[in-house]
mmCIF file of C-alpha atoms in Angstrom:
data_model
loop_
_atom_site.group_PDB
_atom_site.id
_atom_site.type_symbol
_atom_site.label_atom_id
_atom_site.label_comp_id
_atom_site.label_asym_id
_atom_site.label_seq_id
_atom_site.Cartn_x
_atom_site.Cartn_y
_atom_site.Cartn_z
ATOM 1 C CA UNK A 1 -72.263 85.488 -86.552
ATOM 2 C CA UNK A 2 -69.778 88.525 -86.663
ATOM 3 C CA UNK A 3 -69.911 91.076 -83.654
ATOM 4 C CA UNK A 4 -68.339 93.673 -82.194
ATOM 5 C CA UNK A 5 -68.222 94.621 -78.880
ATOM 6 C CA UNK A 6 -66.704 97.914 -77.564
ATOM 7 C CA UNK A 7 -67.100 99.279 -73.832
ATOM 8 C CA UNK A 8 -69.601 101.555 -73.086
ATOM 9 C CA UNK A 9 -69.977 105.300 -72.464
ATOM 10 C CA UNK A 10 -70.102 108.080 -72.409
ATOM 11 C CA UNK A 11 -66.573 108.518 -70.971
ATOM 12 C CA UNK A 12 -65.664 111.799 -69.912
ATOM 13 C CA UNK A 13 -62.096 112.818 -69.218
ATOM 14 C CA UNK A 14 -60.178 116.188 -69.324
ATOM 15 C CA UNK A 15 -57.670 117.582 -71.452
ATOM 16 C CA UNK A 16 -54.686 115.535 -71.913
ATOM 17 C CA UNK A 17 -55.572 112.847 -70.456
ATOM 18 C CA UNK A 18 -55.180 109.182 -71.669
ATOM 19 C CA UNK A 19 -57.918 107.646 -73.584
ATOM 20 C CA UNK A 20 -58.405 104.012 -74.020
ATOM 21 C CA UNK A 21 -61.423 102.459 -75.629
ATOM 22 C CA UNK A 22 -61.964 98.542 -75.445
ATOM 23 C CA UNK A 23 -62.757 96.662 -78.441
ATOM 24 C CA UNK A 24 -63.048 93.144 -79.029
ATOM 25 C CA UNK A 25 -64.319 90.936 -81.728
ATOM 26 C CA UNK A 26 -66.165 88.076 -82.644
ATOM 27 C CA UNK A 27 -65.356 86.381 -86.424
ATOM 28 C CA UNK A 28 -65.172 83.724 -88.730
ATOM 29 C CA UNK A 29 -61.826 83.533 -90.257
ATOM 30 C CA UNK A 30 -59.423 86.580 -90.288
ATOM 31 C CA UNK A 31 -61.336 90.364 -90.826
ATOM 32 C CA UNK A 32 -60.631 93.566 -91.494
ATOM 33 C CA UNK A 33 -60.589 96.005 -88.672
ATOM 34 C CA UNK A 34 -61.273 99.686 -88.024
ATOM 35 C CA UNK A 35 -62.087 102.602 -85.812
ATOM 36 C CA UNK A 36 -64.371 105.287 -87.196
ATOM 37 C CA UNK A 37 -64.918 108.718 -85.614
ATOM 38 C CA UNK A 38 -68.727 110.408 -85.503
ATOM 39 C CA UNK A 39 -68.120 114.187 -84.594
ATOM 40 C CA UNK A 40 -71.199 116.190 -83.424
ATOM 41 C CA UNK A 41 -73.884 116.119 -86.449
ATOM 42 C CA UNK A 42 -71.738 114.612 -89.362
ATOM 43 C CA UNK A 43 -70.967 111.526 -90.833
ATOM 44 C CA UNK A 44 -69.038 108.644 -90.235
ATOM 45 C CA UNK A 45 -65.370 109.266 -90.948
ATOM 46 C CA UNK A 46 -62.400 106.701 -91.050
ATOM 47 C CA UNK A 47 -59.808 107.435 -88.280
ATOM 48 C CA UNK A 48 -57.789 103.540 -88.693
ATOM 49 C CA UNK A 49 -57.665 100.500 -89.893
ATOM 50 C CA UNK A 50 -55.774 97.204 -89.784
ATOM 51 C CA UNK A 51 -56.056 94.109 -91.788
ATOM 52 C CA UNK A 52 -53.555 91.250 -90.278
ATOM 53 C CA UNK A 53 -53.003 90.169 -86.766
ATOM 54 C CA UNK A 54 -50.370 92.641 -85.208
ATOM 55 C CA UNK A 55 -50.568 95.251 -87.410
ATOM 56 C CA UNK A 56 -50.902 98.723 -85.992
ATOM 57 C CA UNK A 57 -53.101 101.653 -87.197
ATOM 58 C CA UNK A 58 -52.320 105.080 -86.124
ATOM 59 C CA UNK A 59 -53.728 108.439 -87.137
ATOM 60 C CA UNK A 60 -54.449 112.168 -85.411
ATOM 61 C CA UNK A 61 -52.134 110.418 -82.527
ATOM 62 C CA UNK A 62 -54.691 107.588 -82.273
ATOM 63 C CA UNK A 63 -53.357 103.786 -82.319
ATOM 64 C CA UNK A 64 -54.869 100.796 -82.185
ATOM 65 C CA UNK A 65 -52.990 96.933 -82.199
ATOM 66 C CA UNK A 66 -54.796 93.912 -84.192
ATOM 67 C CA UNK A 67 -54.536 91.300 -81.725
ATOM 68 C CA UNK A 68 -55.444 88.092 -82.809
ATOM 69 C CA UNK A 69 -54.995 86.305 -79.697
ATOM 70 C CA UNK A 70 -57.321 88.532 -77.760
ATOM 71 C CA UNK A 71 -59.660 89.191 -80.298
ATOM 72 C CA UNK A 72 -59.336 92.743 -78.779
ATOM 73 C CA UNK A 73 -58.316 96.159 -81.308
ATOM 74 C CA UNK A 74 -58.296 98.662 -78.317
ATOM 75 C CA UNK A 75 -57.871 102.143 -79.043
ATOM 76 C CA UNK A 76 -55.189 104.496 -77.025
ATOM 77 C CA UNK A 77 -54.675 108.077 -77.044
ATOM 78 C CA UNK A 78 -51.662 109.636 -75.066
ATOM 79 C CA UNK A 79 -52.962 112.951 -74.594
ATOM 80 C CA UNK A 80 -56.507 114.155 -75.769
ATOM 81 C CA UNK A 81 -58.468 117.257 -76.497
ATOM 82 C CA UNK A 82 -61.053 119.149 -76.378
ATOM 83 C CA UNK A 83 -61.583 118.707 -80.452
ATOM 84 C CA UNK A 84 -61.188 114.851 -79.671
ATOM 85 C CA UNK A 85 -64.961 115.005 -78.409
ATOM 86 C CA UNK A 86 -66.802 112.497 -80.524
ATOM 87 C CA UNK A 87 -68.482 109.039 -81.375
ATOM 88 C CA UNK A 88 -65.878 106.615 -81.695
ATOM 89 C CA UNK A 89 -66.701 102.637 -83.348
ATOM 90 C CA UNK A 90 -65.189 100.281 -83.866
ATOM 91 C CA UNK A 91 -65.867 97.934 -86.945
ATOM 92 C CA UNK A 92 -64.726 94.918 -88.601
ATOM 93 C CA UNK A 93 -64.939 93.379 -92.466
ATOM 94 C CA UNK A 94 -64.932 90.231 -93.177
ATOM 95 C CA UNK A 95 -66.458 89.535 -96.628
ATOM 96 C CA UNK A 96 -65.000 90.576 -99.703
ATOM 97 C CA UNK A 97 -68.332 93.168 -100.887
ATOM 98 C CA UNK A 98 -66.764 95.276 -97.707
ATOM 99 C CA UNK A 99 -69.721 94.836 -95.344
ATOM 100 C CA UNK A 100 -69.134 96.066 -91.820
ATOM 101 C CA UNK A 101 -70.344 95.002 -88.717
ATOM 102 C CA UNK A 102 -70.343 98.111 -86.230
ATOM 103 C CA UNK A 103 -70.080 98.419 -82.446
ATOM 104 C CA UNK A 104 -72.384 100.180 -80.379
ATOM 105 C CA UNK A 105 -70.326 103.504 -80.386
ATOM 106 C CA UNK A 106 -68.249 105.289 -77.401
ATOM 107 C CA UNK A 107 -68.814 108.938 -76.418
ATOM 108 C CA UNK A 108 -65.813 110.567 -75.461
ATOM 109 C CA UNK A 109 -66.358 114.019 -73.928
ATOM 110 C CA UNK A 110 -63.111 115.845 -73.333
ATOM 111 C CA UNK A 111 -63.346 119.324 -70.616
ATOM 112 C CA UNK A 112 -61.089 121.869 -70.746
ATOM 113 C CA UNK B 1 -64.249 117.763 -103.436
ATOM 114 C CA UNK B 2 -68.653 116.398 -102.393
ATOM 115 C CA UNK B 3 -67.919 112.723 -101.751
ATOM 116 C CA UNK B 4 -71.542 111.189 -100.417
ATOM 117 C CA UNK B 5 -73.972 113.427 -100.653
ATOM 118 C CA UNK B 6 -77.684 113.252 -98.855
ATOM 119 C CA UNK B 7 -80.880 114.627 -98.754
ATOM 120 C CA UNK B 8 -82.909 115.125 -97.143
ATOM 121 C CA UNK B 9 -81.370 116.289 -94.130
ATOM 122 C CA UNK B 10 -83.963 116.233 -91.786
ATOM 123 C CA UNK B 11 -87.661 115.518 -92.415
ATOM 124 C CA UNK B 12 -90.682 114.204 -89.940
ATOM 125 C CA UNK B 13 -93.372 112.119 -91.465
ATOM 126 C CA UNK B 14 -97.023 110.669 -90.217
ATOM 127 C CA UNK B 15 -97.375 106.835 -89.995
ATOM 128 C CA UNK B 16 -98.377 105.030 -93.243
ATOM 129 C CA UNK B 17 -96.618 108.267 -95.344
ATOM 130 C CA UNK B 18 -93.975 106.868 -97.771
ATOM 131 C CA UNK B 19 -90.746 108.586 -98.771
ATOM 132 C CA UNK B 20 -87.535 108.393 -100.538
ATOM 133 C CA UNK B 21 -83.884 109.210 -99.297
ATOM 134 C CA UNK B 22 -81.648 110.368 -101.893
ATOM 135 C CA UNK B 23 -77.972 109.427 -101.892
ATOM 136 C CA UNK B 24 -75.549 110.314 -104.526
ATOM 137 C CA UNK B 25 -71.595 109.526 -104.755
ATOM 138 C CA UNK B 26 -69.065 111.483 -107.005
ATOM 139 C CA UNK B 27 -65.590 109.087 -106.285
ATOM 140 C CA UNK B 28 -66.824 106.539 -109.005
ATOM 141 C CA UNK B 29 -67.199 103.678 -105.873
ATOM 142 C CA UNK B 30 -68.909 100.468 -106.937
ATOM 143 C CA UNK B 31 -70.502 99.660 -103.735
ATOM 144 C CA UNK B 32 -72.708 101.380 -101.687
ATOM 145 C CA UNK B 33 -74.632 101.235 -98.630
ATOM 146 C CA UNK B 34 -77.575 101.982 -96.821
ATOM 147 C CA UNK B 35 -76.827 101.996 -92.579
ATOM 148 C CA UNK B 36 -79.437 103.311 -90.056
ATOM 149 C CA UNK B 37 -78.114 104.821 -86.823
ATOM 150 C CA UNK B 38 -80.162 104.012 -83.340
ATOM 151 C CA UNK B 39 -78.803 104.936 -79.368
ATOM 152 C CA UNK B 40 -77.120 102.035 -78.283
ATOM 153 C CA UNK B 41 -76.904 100.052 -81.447
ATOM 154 C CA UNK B 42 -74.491 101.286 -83.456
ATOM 155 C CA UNK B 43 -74.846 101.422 -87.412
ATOM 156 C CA UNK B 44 -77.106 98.663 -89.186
ATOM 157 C CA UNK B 45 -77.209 97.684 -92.665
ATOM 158 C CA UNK B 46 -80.375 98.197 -93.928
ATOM 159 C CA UNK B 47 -79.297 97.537 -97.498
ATOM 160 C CA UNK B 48 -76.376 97.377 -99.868
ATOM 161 C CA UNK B 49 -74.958 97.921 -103.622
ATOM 162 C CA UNK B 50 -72.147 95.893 -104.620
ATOM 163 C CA UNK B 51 -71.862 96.880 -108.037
ATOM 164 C CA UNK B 52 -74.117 98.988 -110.487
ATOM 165 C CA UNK B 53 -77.293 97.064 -111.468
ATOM 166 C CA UNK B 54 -77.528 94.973 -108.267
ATOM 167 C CA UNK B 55 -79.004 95.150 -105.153
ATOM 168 C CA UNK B 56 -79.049 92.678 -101.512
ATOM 169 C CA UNK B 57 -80.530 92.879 -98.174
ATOM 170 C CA UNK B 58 -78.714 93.554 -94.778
ATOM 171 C CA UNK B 59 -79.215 92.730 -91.640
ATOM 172 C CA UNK B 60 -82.645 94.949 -90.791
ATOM 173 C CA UNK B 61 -84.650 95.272 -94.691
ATOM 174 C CA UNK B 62 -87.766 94.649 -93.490
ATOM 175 C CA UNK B 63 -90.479 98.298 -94.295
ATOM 176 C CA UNK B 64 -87.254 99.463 -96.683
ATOM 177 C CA UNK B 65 -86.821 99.217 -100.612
ATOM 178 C CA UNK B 66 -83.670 100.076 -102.665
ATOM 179 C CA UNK B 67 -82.924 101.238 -106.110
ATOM 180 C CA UNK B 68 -79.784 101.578 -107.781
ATOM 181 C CA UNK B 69 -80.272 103.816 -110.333
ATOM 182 C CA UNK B 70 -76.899 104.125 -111.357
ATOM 183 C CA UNK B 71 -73.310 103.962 -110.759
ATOM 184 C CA UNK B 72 -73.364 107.458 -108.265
ATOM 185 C CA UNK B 73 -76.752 106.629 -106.926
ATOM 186 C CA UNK B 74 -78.442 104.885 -104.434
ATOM 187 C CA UNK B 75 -81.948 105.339 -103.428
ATOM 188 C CA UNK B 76 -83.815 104.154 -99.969
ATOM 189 C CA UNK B 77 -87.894 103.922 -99.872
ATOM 190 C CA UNK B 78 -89.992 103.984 -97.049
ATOM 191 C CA UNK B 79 -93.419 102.638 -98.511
ATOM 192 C CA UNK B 80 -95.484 102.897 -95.207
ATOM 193 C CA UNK B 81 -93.517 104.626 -92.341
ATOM 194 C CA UNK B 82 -93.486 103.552 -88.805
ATOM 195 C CA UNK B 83 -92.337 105.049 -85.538
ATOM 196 C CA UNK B 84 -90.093 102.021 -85.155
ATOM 197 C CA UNK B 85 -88.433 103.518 -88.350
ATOM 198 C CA UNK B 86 -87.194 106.908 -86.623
ATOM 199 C CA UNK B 87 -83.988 106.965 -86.261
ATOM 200 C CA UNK B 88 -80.635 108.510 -88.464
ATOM 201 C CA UNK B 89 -80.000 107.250 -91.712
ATOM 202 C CA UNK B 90 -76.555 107.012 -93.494
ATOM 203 C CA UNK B 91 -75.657 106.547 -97.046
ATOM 204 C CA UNK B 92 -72.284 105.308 -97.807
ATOM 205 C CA UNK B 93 -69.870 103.909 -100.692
ATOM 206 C CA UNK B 94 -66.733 102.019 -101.341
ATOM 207 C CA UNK B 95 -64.624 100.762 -103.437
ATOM 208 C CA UNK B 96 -64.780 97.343 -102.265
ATOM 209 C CA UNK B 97 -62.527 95.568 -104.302
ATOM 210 C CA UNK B 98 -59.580 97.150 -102.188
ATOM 211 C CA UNK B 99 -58.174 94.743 -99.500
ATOM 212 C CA UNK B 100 -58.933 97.262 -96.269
ATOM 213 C CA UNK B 101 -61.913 98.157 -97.715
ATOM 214 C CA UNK B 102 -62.861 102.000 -96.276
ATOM 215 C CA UNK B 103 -66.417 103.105 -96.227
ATOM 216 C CA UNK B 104 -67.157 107.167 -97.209
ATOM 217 C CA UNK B 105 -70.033 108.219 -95.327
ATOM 218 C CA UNK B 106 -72.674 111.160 -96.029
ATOM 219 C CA UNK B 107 -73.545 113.463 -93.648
ATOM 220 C CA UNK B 108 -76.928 111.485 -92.547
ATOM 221 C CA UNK B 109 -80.627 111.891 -92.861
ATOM 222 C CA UNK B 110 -82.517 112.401 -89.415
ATOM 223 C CA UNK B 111 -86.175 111.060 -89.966
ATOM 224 C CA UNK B 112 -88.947 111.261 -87.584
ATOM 225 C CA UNK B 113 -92.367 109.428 -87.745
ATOM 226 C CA UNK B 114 -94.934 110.443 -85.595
#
């Protein structure tokens, strides 16, 4: 079946620092693919998303790359912050009713 | 400017107690969705909507029920609770006919069975 598999945490790193988180995928024919961010005590918010192989998704100065032939949709920060402190999943669609399959989550902790 | 609202937010039940999450969405989505939250698991679907007036199973139903009551709302039942069943519930929506299809969630429901 579908699953996601992103690395674990919690990684902490200080301010402006680069931030990747690893994400690869396992599907039956071509999903949908996205990072959401959980911030301390809310919900689930969209942060990316791409649907085709090599398409890039960028938001907040996050980006992520849909590679196909690594199964992989890491995400990359150049320079984080202290607000960047979160849950971060990654998820992938691949039915039409918009189903996703969720990774485990990554803390990210980010000192001043 | 509500999106997916919630409640209860928090709430702590005895085993064998039943209970009902409310969810409610105002952005006129056709699906929604029922995920519970556990450490090192990520988000399962318990249940989901994909239009008004019908109703499937995820990938972890079993102790759950659903109703769809209508268009904005989407109930979750816990008949007989269980400690297994503590952990963070989210309600979310969609309109899944888009291509990316983007999930809204609520702000979650934190249940505890003792």
């Amino acid at each position: 079946g579908d699953s996601v598999t992103q690395m674990e945490g919690p990684v902490t790193l200080s301010e402006e620092a680069f931030l990747t988180i690893n994400c690869t995928y396992t599907a039956t024919g071509y999903p949908s693919l996205f990072w959401y961010v959980q911030y301390p005590g809310e919900g689930l918010q969209l942060l990316l998303k791409a649907t085709k192989a090599d398409d890039k998704g960028s938001n907040k100065g996050f980006e992520a790359t849909y590679r196909k032939e690594t199964t992989s949709f890491h995400l990359e920060k150049g320079s984080v912050q202290v607000s960047d402190s979160a849950v971060y999943f990654c998820a992938l669609k691949t039915d039409s009713w918009g189903k996703l399959q969720f990774g485990a989550g990554t803390q990210v902790v980010v000192t001043p | 400017n509500a999106g997916v609202t919630q409640t209860p937010k928090f709430q702590v039940l005895k085993t064998g107690q039943s209970m009902t999450l409310q969810c409610a969405q105002d952005m006129n989505h056709n699906s929604m969705y029922w995920y519970r939250q556990d450490p090192g698991m990520g988000l399962r679907l318990i249940y989901y909507s994909a239009s008004e007036g019908t109703t499937d199973k995820g990938e972890v139903p079993n102790g759950y029920n659903v109703s769809r009551l209508n268009k904005r709302e989407f109930s979750l039942r816990l008949e007989s609770a269980a400690p297994s069943q503590t952990s963070v519930y989210f309600c979310a929506s969609s309109e899944a006919r888009s291509g990316a299809n983007v999930l809204t969630f609520g702000a979650g429901s934190r249940l505890t069975v003792l």
